[in-house]
Short mmCIF file of C-alpha atoms in Angstrom, two decimals:
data_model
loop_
_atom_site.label_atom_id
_atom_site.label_comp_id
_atom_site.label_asym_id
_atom_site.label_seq_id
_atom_site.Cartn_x
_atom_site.Cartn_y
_atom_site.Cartn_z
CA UNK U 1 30.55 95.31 -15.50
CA UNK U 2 31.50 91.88 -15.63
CA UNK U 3 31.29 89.67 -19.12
CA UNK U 4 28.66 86.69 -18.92
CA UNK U 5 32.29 84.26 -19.53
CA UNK U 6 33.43 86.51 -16.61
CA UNK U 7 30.13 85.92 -14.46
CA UNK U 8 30.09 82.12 -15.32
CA UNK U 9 33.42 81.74 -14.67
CA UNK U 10 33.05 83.44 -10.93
CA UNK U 11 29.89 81.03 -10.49
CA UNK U 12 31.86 78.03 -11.33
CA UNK U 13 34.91 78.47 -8.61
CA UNK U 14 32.45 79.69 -6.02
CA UNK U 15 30.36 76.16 -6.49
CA UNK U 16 33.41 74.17 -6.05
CA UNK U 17 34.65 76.01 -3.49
CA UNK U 18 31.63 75.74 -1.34
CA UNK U 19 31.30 71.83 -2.64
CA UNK U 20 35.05 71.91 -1.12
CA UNK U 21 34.24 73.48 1.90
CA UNK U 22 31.90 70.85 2.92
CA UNK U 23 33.04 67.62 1.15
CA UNK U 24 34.35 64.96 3.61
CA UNK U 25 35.95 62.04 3.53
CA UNK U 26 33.61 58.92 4.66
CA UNK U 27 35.18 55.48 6.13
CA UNK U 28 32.80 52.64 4.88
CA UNK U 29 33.29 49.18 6.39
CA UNK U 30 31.57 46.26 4.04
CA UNK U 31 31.85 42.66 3.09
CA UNK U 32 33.43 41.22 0.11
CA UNK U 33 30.82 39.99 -1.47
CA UNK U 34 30.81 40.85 -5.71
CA UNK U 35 27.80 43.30 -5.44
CA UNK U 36 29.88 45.70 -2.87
CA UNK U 37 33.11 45.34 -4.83
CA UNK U 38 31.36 46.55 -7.91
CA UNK U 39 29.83 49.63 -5.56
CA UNK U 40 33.31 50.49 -4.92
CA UNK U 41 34.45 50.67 -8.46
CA UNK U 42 31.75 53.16 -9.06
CA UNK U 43 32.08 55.01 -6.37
CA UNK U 44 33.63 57.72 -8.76
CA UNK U 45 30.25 58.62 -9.58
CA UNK U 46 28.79 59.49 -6.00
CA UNK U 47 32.64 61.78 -5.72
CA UNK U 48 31.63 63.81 -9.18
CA UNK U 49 28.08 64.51 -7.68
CA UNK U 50 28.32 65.77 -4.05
CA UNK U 51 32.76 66.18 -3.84
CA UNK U 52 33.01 63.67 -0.69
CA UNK U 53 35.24 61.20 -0.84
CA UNK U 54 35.29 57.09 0.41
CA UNK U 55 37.96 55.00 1.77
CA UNK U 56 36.90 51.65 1.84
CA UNK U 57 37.37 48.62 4.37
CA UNK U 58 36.48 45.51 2.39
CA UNK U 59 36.53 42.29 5.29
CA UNK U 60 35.44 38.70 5.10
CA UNK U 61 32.15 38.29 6.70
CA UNK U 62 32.55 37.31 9.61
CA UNK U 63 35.73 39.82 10.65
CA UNK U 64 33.24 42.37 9.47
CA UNK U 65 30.58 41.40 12.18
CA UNK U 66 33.31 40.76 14.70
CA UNK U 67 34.96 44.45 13.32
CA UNK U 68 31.76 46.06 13.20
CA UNK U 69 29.99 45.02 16.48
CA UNK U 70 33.09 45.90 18.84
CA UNK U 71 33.25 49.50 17.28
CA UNK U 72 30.17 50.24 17.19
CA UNK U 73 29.25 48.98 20.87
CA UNK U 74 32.09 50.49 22.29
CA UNK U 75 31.50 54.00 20.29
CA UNK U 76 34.91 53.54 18.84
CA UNK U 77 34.41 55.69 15.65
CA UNK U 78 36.07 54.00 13.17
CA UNK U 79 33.63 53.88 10.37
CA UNK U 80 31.14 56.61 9.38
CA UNK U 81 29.02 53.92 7.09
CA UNK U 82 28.97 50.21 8.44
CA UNK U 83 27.38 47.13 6.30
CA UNK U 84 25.10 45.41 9.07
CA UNK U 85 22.26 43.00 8.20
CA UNK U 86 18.51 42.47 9.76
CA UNK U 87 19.89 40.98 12.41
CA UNK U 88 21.96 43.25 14.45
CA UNK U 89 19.90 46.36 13.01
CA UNK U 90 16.75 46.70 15.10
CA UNK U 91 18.62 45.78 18.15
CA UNK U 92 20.98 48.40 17.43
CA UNK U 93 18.50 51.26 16.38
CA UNK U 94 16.34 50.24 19.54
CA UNK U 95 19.80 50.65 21.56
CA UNK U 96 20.58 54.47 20.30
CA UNK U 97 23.54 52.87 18.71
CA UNK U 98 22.30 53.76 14.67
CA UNK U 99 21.49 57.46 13.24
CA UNK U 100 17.49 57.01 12.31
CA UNK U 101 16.64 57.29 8.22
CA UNK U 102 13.74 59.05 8.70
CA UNK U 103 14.38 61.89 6.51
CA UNK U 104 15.56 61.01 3.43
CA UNK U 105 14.68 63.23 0.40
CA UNK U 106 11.40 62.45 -1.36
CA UNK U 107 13.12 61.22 -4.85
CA UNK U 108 14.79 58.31 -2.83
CA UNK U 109 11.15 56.80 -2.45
CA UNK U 110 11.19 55.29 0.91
CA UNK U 111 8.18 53.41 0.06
CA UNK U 112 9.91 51.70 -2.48
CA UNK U 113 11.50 49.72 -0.54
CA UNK U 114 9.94 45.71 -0.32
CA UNK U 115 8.07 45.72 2.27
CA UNK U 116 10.01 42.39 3.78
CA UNK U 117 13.53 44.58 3.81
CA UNK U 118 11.85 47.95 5.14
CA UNK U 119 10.14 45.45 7.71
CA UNK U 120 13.55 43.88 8.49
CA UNK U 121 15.32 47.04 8.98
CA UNK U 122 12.87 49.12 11.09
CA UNK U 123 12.30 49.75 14.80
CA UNK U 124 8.67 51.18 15.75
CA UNK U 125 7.89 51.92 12.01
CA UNK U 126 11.54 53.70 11.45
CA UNK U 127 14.03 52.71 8.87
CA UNK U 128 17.67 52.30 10.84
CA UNK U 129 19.56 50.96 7.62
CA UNK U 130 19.16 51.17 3.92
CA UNK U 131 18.89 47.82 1.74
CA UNK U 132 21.71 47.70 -0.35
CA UNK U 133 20.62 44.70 -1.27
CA UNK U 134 17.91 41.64 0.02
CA UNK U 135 18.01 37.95 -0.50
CA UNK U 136 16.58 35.17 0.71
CA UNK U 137 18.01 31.31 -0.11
CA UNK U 138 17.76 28.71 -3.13
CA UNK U 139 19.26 26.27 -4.96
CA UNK U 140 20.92 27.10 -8.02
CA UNK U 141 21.36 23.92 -9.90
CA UNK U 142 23.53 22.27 -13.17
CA UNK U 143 20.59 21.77 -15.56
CA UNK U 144 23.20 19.31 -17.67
CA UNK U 145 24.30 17.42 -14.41
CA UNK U 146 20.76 17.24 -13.32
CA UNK U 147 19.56 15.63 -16.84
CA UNK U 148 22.54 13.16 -17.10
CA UNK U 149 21.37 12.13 -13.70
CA UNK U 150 17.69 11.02 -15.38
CA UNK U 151 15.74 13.74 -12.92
CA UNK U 152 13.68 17.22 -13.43
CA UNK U 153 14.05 19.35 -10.78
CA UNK U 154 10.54 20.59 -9.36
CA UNK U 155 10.26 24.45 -8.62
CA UNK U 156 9.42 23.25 -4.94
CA UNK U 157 11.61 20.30 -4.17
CA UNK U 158 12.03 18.13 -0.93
CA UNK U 159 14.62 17.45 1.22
CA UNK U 160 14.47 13.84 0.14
CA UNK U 161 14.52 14.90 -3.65
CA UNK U 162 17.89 16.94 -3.79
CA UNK U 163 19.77 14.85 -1.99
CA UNK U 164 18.80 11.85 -3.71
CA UNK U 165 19.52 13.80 -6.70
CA UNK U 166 23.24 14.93 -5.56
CA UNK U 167 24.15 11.34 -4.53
CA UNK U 168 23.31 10.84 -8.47
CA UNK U 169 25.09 13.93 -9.64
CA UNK U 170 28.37 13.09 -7.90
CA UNK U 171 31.50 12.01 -9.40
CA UNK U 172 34.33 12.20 -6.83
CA UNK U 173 37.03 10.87 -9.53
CA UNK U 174 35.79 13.79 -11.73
CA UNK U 175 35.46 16.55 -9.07
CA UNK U 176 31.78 17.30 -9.14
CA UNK U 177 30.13 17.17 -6.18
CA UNK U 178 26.57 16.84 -5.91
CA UNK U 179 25.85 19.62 -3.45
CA UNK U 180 27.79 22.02 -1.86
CA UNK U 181 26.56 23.55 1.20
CA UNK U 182 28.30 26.01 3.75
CA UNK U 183 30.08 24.43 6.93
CA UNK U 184 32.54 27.29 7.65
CA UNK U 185 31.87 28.02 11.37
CA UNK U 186 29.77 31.44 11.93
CA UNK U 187 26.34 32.78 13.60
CA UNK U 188 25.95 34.21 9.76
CA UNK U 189 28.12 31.36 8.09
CA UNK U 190 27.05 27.70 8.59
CA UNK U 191 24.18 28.70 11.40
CA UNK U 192 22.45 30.83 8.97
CA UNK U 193 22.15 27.82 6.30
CA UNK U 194 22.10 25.46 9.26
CA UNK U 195 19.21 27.14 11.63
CA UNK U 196 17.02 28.06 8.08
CA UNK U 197 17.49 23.90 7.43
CA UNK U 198 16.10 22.81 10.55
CA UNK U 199 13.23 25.09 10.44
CA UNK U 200 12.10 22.85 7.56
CA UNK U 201 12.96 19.64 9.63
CA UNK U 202 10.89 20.67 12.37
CA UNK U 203 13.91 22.10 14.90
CA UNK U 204 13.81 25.23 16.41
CA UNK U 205 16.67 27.25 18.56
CA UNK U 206 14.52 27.36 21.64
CA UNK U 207 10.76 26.46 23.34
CA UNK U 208 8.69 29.26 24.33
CA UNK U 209 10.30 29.28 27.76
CA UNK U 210 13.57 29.23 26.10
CA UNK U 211 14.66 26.40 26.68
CA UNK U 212 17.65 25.37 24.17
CA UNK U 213 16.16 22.48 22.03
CA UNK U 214 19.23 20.55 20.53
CA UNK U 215 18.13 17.29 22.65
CA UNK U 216 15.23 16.74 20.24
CA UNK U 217 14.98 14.49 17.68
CA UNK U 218 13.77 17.18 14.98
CA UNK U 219 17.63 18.35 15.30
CA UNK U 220 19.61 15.41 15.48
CA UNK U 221 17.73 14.52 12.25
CA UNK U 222 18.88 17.64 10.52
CA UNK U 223 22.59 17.63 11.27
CA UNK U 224 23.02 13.98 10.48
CA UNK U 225 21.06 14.37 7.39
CA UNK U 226 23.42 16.97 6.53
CA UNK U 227 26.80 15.59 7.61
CA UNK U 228 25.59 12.07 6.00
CA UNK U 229 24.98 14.38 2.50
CA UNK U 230 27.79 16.43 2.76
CA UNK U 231 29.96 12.98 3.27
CA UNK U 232 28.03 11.36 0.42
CA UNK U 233 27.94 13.90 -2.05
CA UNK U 234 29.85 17.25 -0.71
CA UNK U 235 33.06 18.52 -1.68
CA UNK U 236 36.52 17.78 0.30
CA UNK U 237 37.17 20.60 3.19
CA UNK U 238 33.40 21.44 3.41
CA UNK U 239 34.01 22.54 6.92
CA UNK U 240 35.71 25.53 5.73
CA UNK U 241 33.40 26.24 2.81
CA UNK U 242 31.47 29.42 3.70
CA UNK U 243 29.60 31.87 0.73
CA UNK U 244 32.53 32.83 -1.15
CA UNK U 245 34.18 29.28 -1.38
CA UNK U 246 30.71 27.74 -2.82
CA UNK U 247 30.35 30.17 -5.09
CA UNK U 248 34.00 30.09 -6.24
CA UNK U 249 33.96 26.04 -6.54
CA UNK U 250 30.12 26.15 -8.29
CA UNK U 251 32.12 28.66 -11.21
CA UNK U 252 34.34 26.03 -11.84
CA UNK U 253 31.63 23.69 -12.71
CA UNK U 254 32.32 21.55 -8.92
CA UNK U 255 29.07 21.27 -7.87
CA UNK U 256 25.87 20.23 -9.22
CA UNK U 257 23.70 22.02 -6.22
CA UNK U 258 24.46 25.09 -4.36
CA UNK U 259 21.51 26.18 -1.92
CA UNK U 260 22.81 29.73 -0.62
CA UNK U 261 21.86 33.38 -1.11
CA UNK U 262 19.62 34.29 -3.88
CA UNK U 263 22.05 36.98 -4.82
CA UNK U 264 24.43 34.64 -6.09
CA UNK U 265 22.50 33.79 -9.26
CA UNK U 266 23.92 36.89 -10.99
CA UNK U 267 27.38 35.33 -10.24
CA UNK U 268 26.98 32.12 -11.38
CA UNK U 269 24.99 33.19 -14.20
CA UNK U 270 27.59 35.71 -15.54
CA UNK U 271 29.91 34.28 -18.56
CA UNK U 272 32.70 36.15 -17.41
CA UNK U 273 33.28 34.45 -14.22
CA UNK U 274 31.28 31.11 -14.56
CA UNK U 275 32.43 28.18 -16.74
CA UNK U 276 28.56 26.73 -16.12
CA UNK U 277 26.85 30.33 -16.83
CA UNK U 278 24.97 28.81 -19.69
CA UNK U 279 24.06 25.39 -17.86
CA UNK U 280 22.18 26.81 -14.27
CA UNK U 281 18.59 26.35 -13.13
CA UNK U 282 16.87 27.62 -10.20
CA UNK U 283 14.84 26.39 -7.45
CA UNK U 284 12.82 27.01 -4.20
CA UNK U 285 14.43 25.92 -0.93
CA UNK U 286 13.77 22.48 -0.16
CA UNK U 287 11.03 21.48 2.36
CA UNK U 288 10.14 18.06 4.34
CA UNK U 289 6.40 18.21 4.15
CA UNK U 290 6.24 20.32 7.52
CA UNK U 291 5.05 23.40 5.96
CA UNK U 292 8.18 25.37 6.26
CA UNK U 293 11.09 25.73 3.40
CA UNK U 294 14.74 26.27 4.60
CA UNK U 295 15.03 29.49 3.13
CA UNK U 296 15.84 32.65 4.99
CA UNK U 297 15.33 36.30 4.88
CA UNK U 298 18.79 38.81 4.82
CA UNK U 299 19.49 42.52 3.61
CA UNK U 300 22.86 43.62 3.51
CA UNK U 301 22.41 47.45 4.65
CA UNK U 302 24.00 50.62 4.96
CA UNK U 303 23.57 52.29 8.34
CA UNK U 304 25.33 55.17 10.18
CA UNK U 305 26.81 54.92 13.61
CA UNK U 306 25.44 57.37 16.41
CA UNK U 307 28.07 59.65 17.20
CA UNK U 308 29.55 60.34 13.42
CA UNK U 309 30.69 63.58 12.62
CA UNK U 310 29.88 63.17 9.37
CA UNK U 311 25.87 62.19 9.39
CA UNK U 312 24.71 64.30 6.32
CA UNK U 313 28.07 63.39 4.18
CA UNK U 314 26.90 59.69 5.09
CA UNK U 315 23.31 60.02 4.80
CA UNK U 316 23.91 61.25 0.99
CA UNK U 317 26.35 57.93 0.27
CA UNK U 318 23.27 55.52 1.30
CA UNK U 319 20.92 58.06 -0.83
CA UNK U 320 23.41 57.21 -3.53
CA UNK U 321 24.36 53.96 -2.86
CA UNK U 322 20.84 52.58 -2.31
CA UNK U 323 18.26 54.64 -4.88
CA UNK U 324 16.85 53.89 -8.25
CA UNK U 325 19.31 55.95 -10.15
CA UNK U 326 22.13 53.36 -8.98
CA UNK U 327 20.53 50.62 -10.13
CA UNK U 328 20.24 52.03 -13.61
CA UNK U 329 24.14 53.20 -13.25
CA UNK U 330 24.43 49.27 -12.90
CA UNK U 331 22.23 48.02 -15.73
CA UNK U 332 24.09 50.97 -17.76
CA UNK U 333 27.31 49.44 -17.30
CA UNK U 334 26.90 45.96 -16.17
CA UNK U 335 23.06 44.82 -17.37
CA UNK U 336 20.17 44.08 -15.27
CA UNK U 337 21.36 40.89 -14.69
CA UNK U 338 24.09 42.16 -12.52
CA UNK U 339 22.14 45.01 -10.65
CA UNK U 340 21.66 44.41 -6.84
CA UNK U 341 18.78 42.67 -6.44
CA UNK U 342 16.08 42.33 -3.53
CA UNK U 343 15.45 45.88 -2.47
CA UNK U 344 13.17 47.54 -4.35
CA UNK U 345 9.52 46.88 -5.58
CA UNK U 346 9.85 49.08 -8.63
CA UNK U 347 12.75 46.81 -9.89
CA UNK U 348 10.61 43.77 -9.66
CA UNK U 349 7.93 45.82 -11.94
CA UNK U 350 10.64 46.60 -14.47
CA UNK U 351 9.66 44.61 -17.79
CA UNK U 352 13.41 44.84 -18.54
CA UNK U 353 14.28 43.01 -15.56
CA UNK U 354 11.50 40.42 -15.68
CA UNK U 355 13.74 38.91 -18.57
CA UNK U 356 16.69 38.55 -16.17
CA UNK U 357 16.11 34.42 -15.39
CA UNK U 358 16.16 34.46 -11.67
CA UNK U 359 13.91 37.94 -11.28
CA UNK U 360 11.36 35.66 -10.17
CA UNK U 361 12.51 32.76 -8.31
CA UNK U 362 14.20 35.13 -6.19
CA UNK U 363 11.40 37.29 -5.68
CA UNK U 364 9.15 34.36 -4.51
CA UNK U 365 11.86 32.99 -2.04
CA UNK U 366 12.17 36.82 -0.24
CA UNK U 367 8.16 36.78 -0.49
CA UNK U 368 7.90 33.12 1.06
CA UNK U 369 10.61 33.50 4.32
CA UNK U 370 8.14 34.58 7.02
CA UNK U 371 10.10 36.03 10.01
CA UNK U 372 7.22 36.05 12.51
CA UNK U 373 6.41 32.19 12.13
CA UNK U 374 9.60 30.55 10.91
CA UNK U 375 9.09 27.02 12.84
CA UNK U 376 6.72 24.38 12.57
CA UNK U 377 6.23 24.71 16.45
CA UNK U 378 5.74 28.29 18.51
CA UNK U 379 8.72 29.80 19.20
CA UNK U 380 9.07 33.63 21.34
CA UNK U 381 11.71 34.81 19.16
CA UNK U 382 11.63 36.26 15.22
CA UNK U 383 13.99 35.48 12.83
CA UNK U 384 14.41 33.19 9.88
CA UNK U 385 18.43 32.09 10.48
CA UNK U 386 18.50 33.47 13.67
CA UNK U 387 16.68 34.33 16.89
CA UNK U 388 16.82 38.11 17.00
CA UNK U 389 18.37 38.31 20.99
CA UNK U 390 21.70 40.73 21.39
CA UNK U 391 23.17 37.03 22.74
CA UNK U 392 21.88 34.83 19.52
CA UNK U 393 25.37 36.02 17.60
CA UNK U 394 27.90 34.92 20.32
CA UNK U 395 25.87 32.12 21.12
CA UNK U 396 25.51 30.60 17.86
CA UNK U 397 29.23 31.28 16.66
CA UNK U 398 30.26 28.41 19.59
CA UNK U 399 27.05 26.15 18.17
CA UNK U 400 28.34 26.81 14.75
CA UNK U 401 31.88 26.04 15.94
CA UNK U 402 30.54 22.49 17.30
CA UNK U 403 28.84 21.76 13.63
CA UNK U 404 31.76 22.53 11.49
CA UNK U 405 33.97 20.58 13.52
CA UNK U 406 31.41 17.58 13.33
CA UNK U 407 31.09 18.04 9.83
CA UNK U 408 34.77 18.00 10.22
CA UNK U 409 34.54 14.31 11.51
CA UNK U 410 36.25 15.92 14.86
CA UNK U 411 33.71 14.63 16.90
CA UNK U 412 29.95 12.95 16.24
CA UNK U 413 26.53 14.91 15.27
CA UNK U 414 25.59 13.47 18.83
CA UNK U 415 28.61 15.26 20.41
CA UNK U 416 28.25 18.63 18.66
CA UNK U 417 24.61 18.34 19.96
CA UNK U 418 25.18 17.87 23.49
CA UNK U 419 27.55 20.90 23.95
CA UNK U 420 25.19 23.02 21.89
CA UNK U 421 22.30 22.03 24.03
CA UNK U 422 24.32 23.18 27.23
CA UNK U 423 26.42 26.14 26.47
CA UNK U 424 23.26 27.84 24.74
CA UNK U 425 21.01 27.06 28.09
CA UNK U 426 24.51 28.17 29.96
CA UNK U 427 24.20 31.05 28.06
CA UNK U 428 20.59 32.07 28.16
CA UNK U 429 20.60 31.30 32.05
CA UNK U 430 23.32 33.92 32.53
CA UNK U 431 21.97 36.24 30.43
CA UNK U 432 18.30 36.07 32.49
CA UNK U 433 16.17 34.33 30.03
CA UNK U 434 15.83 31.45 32.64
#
């Protein structure tokens, strides 16, 4: 007869050996952004609970699209778990191209989930990706720059209000800048700030016969309002500024306005990495008295490629990756300040989280982006910083190519206009939209 120590000691190696026996190693491609570099370093936890194991491929953003999209069209298996956004996932899931989430375990809580992210990453009513986490867009502001300067900044400012207040804020011989704003070339880079802008100015990407619109007036007055701001009161090399290099030159106490991804206020707000942590305010999106702020609506998700051999290993890395329980692993060891933000409704009821300082701006700018209606006029496409078409992301990369080098001073607004307005009908006519 075998000893309890015996018995518990059999029980113990037969667990591990059948954890062994099915433990994999998953492939994960994501972007280097600060929330998915801290994932990684706790990744440690998800091994000690199920026995898989992750190898990680951290990429810029836009080599991650461009990495992601060509392996995942062409069924090139590289990655069990890609990072993918509300953009390319219901196109995807409605091409057979994404495993559906549709049966994740009851504790995960599905219908947790906002309502704007589940929304966003659903075909037909079924989840294709998992919000790791949502943002929308605001400006994060220096509260000291913005008092030396003699202004208040409303919770809903114009157009006209911020940039009169970063011509104020800037001192060039100092290296503060008034605003900095993305002009690295991308469909998720400058066109996502870019096409979110316009929508407040009036522009839209196309007419309800989709016809291109760059001839109008509504977007020649948004990129020279830009490019004359940017020149004004922007940094130096602003045409190769995308997320990261905003948020890197706003630490360093460079800029007195930074209207980008709500997720960023945990960054700039964190001591550790922010010499202005103590000194930053937070506002809406600014409008123009059209109706329509130029914020926009973004998770960055966790979905699984059709085809992986590995579908239940993968599916329990998003259960981990994307539940409750990780967010209070996060608050644990980081505080609440620093927990991914944007995804669930039940973190938003958290009184603990309500103290966090940008719980609630944020939470009104994801509320406020409206997906269905972004433009002032009609338009036949949805999407708040992009038209959600398989050709909007090649199309808009050459458009955003044309900005950035106008912003550049390689060529005039007027220019950059023209060949936008004819390679995007080009485009659309060869793809059978005309």
């Amino acid at each position: 007869m075998l000893s309890k120590k015996t018995l518990g000691l059999t029980t113990a190696i037969a667990i591990v050996a059948a954890t062994g026996a099915h433990a994999e190693s998953l492939t994960i491609a994501t972007v280097n952004n600060g929330d998915m570099i801290r994932m990684q370093g706790l990744t440690e936890d998800f091994t000690k609970k199920t026995g898989h194991t992750v190898e990680w491929v951290t990429l810029e953003e836009n080599v991650l699209r461009q990495r992601v999209t060509t392996d995942i069209s062409t069924k090139g298996g590289q990655f069990d778990i890609t990072t993918i956004g509300m953009y390319e996932t219901p196109i995807w899931g409605k091409n057979g191209w994404l495993v559906a989430l549709d049966d994740m375990s009851a504790e995960y809580d599905v219908d947790d989930i906002l309502p704007a992210m589940r929304g966003g990453l659903s075909v037909d009513g079924t989840l294709y990706a998992a919000p790791f986490y949502g943002e929308s867009s605001m400006i994060m502001y220096r509260t000291d720059l913005m008092e030396k300067a003699g202004l208040e900044m409303p919770d809903a400012p114009t157009w006209e209000f911020v940039a009169d207040a970063a011509r104020k804020m800037t001192d060039k011989d100092g290296e503060v800048y008034g605003i900095c704003l993305r002009g690295k070339a991308g469909w998720g880079e400058n066109m996502a700030f870019l096409t979110a802008t316009a929508n407040a100015f009036g522009a839209r990407w196309f007419d309800d016969n989709w016809n291109a619109q760059f001839d109008t007036d509504a977007w020649k007055n948004t990129l020279n309002f830009y490019i004359d701001l940017m020149n004004d009161a922007g940094p130096p090399g602003a045409a190769n500024n995308g997320f990261n290099e905003n948020l890197a030159l706003f630490q360093q106490g460079k800029c007195g306005m930074w209207i980008d991804a709500t997720v960023a206020a945990s960054f700039v707000t964190n001591p550790t990495d922010s010499t202005v942590a103590d000194k930053v305010g937070f506002a809406l999106a600014p409008d123009t008295g059209l109706g329509k702020r130029g914020n926009w609506l973004w998770a960055w998700a966790l979905a699984i490629p059709a085809g992986t051999q590995k579908e239940a290993a993968a599916k329990e890395f998003i259960e981990w990756a994307t539940s409750k329980e990780y967010i209070e692993l996060v608050a644990e060891k980081e505080g609440w300040a620093n927990v991914p933000p944007g995804s669930r409704t039940s973190l938003y009821e958290n009184p603990e989280y309500q103290k966090v300082p940008f719980a609630k701006m944020t939470l009104e700018s994801i509320n406020s982006a409206d997906p269905t209606n972004p433009t002032v006029d009609p338009v036949p496409y949805v999407g708040v910083q992009f038209a959600a078409i398989p050709e909007f992301a090649g199309i808009a990369t050459q458009v955003g190519q044309e900005f950035s080098a106008a912003l550049a001073g390689q060529q005039t607004a007027e220019e950059a206009l023209a060949k936008a307005q004819a390679l995007t009908n080009d485009e659309m006519e060869a793809a059978g939209y005309k």
